[in-house]
Each structure stands twice: as structure tokens, then as C-alpha cells.
Coordinates of N, CA, C and O in Angstrom, one line a residue:
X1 N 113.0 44.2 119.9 CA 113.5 45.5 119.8 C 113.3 46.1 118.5 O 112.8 47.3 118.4
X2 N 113.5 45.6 117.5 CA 113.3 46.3 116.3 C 111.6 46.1 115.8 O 111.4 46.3 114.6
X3 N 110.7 45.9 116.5 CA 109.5 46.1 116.2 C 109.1 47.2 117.1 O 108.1 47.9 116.8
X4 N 109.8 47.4 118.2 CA 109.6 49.0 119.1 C 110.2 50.2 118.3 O 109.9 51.4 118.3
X5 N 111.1 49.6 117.7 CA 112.1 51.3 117.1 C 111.3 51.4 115.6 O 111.4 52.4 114.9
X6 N 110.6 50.2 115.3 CA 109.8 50.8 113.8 C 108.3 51.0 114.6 O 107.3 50.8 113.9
X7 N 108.2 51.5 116.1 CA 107.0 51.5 116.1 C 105.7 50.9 115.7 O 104.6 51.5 115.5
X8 N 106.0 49.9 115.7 CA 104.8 48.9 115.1 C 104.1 48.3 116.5 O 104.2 47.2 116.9
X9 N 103.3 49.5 117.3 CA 102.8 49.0 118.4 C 101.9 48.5 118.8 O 101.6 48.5 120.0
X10 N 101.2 48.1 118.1 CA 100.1 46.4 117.9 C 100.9 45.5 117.4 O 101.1 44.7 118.3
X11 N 101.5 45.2 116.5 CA 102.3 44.1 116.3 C 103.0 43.9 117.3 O 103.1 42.7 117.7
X12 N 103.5 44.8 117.7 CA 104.4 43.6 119.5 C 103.6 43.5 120.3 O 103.9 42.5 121.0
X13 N 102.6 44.0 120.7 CA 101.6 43.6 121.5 C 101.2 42.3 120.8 O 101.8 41.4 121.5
X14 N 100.7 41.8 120.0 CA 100.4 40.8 119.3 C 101.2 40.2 119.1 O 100.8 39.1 119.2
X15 N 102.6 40.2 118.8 CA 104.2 39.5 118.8 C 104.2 38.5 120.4 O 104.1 37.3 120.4
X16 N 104.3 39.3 121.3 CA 104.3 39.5 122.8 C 103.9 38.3 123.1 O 104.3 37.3 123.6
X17 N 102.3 39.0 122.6 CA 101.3 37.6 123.4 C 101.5 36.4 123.3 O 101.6 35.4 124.0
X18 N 101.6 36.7 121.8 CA 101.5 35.2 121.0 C 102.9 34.1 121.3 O 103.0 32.8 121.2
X19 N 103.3 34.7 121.6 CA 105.1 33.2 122.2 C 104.9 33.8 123.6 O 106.0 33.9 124.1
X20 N 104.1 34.2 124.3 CA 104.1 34.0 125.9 C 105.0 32.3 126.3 O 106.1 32.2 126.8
X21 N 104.2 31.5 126.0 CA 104.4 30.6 126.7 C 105.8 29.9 126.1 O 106.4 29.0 126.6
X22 N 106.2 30.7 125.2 CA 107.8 30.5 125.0 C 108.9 31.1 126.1 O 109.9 30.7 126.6
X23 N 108.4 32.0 126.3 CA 109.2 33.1 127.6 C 108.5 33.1 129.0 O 109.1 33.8 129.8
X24 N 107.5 32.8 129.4 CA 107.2 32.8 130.4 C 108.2 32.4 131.6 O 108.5 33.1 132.6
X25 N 108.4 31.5 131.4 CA 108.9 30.4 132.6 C 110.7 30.6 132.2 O 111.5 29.8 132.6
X26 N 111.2 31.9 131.5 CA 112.3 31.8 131.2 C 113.0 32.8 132.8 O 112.6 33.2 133.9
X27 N 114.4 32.9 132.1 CA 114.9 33.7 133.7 C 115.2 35.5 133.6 O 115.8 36.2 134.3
X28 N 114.2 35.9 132.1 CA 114.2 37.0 131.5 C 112.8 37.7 130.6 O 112.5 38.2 129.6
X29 N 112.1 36.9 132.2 CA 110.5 36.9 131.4 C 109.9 38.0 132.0 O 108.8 38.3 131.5
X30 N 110.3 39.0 133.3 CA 110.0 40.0 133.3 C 110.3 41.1 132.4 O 109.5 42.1 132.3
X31 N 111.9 41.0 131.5 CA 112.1 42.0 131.0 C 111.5 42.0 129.3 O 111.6 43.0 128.6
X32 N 111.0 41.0 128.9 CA 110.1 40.9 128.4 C 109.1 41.6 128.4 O 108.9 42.7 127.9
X33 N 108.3 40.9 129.0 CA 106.8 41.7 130.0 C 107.2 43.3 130.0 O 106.5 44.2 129.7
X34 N 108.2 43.5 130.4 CA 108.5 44.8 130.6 C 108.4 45.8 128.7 O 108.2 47.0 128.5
X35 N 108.6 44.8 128.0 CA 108.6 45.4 126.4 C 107.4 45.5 126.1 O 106.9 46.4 125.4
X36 N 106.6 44.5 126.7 CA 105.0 44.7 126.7 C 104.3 45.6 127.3 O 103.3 46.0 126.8
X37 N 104.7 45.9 128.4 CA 104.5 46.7 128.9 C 104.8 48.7 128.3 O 104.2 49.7 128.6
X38 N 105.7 48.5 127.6 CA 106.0 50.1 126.9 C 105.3 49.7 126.1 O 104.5 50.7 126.0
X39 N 104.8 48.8 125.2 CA 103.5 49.3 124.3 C 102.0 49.3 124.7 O 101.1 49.9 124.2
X40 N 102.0 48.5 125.7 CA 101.2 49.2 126.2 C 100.7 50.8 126.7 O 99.7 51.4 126.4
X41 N 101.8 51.4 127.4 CA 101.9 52.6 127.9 C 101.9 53.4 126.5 O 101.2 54.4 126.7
X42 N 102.5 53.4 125.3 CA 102.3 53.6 123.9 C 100.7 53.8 123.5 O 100.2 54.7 122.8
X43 N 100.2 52.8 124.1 CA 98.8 52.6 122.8 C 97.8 53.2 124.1 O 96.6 53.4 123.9
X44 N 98.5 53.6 125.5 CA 97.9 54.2 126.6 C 96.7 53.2 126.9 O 95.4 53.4 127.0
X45 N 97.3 52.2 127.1 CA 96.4 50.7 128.0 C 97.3 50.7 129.2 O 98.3 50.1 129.4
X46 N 96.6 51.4 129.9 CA 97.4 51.9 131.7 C 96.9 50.9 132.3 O 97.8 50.1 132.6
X47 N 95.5 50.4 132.8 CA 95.2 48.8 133.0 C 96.0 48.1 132.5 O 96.9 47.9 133.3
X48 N 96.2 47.6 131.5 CA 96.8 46.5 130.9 C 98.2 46.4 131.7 O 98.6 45.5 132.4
X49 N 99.0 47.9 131.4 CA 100.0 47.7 131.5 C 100.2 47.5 133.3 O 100.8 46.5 133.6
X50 N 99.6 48.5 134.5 CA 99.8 47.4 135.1 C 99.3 46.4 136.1 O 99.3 46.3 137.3
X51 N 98.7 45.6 134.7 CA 98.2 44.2 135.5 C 99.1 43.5 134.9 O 99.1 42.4 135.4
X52 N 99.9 43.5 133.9 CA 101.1 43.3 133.9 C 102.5 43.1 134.2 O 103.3 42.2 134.1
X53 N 102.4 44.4 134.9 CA 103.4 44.7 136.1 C 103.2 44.0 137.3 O 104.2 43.5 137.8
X54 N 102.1 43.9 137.8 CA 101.7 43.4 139.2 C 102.3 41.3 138.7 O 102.9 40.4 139.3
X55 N 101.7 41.3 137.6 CA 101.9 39.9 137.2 C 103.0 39.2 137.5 O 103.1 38.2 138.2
X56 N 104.0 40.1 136.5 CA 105.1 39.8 135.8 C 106.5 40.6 136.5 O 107.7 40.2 136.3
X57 N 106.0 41.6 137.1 CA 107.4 42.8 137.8 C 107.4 41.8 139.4 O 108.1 40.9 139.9
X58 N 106.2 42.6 139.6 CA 106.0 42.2 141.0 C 106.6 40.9 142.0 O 107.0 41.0 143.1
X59 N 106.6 40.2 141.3 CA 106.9 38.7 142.3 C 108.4 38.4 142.0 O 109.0 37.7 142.8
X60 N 109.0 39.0 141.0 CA 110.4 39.2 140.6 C 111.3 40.0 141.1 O 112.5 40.0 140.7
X61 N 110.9 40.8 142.0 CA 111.3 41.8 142.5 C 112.1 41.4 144.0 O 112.1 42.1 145.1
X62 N 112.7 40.1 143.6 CA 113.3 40.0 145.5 C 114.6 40.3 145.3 O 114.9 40.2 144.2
X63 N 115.8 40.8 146.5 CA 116.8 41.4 146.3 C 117.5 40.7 145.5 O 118.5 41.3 145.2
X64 N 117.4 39.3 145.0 CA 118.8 39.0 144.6 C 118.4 39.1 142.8 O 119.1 38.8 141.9
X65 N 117.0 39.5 142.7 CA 116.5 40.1 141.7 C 116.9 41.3 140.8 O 116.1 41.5 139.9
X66 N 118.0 41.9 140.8 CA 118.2 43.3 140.5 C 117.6 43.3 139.4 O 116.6 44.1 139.5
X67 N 117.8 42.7 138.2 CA 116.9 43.0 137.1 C 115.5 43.2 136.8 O 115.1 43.9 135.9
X68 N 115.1 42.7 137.6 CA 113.6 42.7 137.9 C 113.2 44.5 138.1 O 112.6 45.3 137.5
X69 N 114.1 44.6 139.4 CA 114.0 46.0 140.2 C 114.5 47.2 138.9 O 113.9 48.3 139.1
X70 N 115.2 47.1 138.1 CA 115.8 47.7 137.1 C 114.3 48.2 136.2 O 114.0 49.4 136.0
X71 N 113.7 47.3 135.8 CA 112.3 47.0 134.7 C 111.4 47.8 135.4 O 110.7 48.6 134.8
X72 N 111.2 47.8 137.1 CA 110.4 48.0 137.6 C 110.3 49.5 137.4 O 109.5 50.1 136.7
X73 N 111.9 50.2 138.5 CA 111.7 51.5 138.3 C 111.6 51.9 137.1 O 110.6 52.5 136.9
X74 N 112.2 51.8 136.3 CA 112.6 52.0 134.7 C 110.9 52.7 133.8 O 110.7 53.5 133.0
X75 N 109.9 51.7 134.6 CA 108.9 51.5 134.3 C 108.1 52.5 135.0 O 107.4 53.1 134.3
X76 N 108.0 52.9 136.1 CA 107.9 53.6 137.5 C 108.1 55.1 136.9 O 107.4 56.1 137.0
X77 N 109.4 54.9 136.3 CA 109.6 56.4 136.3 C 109.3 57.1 134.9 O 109.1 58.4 134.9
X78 N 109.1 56.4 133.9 CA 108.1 56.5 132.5 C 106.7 57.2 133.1 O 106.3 58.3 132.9
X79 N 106.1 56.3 133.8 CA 104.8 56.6 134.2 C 104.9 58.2 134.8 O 104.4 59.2 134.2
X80 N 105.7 58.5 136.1 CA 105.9 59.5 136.5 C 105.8 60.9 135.6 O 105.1 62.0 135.5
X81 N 106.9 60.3 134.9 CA 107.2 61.9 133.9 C 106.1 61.7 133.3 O 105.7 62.9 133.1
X82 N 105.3 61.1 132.9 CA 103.7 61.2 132.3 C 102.9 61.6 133.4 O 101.7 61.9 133.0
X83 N 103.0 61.7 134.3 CA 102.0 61.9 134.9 C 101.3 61.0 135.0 O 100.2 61.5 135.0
X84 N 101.2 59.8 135.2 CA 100.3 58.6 135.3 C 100.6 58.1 136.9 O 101.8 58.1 137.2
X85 N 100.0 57.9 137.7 CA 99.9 57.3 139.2 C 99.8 55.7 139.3 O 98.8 55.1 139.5
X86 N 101.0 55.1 139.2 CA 101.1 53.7 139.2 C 100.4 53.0 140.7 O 100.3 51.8 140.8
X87 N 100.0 54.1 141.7 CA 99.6 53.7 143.0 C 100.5 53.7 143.8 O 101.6 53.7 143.4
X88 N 100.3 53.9 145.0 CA 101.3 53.7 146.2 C 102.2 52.6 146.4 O 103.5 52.4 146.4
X89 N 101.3 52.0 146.5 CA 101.2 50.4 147.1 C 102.6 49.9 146.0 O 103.3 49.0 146.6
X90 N 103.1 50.1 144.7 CA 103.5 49.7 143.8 C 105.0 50.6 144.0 O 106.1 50.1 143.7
X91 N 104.8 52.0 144.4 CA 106.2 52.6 144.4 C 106.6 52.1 145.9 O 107.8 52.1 146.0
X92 N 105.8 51.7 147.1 CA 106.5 51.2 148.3 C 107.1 50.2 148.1 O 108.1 50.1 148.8
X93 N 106.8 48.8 146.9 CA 107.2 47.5 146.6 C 108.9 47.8 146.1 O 109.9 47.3 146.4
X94 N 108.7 48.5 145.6 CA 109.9 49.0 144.7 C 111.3 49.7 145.5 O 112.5 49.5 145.4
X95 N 110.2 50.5 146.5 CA 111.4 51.2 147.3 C 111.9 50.2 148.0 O 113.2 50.2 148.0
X96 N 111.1 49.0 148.8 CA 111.3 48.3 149.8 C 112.6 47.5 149.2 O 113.6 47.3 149.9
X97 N 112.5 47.1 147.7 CA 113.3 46.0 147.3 C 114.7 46.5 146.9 O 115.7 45.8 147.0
X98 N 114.7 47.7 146.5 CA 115.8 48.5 146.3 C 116.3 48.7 147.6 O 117.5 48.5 147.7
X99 N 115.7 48.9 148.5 CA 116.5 49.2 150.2 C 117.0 47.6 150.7 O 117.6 47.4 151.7
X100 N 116.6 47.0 150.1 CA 116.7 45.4 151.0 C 118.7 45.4 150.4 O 119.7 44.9 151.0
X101 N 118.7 46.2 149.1 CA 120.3 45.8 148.4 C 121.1 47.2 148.9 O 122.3 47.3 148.6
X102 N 120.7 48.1 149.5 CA 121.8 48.7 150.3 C 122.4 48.4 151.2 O 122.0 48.3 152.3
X103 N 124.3 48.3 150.8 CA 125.0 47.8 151.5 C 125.2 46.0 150.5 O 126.2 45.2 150.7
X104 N 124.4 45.9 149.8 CA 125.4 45.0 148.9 C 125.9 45.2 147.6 O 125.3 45.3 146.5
X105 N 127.4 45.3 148.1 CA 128.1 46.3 147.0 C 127.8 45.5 145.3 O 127.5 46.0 144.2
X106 N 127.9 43.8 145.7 CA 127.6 43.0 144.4 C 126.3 43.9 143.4 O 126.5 44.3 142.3
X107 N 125.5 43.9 143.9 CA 123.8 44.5 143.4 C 124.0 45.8 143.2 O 123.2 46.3 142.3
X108 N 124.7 46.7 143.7 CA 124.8 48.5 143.0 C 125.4 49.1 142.8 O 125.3 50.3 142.6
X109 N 127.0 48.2 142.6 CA 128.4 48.5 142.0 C 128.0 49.3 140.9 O 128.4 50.5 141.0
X110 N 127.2 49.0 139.7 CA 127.6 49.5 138.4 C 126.6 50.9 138.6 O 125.6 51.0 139.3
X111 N 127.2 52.3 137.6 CA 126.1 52.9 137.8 C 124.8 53.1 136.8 O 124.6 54.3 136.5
X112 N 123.8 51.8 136.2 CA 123.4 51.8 135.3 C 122.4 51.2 136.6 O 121.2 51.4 136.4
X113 N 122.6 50.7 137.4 CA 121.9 50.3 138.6 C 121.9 51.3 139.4 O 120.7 51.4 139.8
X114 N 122.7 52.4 140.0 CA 122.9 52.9 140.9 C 121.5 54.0 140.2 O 120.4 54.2 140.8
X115 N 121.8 54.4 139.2 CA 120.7 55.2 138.1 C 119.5 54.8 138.2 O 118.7 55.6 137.9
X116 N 119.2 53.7 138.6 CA 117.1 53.4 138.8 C 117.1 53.2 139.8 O 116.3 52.4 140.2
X117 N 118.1 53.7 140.5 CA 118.0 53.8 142.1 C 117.3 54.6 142.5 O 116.3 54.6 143.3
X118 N 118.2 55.4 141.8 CA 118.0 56.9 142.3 C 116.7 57.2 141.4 O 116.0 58.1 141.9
X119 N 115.8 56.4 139.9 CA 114.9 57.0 139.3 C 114.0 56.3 140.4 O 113.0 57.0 140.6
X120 N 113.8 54.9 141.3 CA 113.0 55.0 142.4 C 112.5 55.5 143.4 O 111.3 55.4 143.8
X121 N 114.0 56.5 144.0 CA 113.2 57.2 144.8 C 112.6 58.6 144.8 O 111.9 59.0 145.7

């Protein structure tokens, strides 16, 4: 966090990479990825960022996932207001996983959730 708010957006890219295999296999290695991914979208490596997402969002994204789905839209909707086309195929994954938790009040009680609900659809 504090190498995003001083803007130093090669250094966390380079921070990022380099302890990958410290966080990979952890239970908050999407939202990671996900930091890597805003500097990517920063340094405007739209590839990068998402073969990153497909990597790292993607497979994370099952309903009992909410965090995952949080990073996802979160990320979804960045691109949007830019104007960037993350693909179809990537906003259907997203809608699909978010609709699998309607109706479970545990997963959209709060509205910080309910909020990339609604930035999904």
C-alpha cells in the first residue's frame, strides 16, 4: 500500500513479482495480484494486467469466494470508467459468480459488498 500512494509504479511491479512465491499459495493471493494488477493498469500494461486476472481473479471467483468477486468487479469497473474492454467472456464470469450468492444473506449483508455488486452489473 504505501508504495501505491507514493506512486512508485515500477517498484511494486518489481516489489510484486519478486515475493510472488511468498504469497502465491496464500488465502489472499488474489488480492494481491489484484495490487499488481492496478499498476499495471497505471503503467497501461492492459495485457499484463489481464493475464493476470484470468490467472489469479479467475479461478478464485467461486461463491464462497466473496473476496475474490470483490477484486474482480472492483477491477472490472476501473477498466470500464476507462474505457478499456476487459472482454465479455470476463464480465459473464463475474456476473455468473455474483448471482450464484443471491439469496445468501451471509455473502451480501455488508454494503461494501452489496456496492461491487451493483459496480458488476
Amino acid at each position: 500500500h504505501v508504495i501505491e500512494e507514493e506512486r512508485e509504479v515500477e517498484t511494486g511491479v518489481d516489489f510484486v513479482n519478486s515475493c510472488r512465491s511468498d504469497w502465491k499459495d496464500s488465502s489472499i493471493n488474489h488480492h494481491i495480484a489484484w495490487h499488481l494488477m492496478l499498476y499495471y493498469l497505471d503503467l497501461n500494461q492492459i495485457d499484463n494486467l489481464l493475464q493476470e486476472f484470468d490467472d489469479m481473479i479467475v479461478p478464485y471467483m467461486a461463491a464462497e469466494n466473496i473476496f475474490a468477486l470483490i477484486d474482480a468487479s472492483a477491477l472490472l469497473w476501473r477498466l470500464n470508467v476507462l474505457g478499456i474492454d476487459p472482454g465479455e467472456k470476463r464480465l459473464e464470469l463475474v456476473l455468473k459468480a455474483f448471482s450464484a450468492n443471491i439469496g445468501r444473506q451471509y455473502q451480501l449483508e455488508h454494503s461494501f459488498r452489496q456496492t461491487h455488486l451493483m459496480m458488476s452489473l
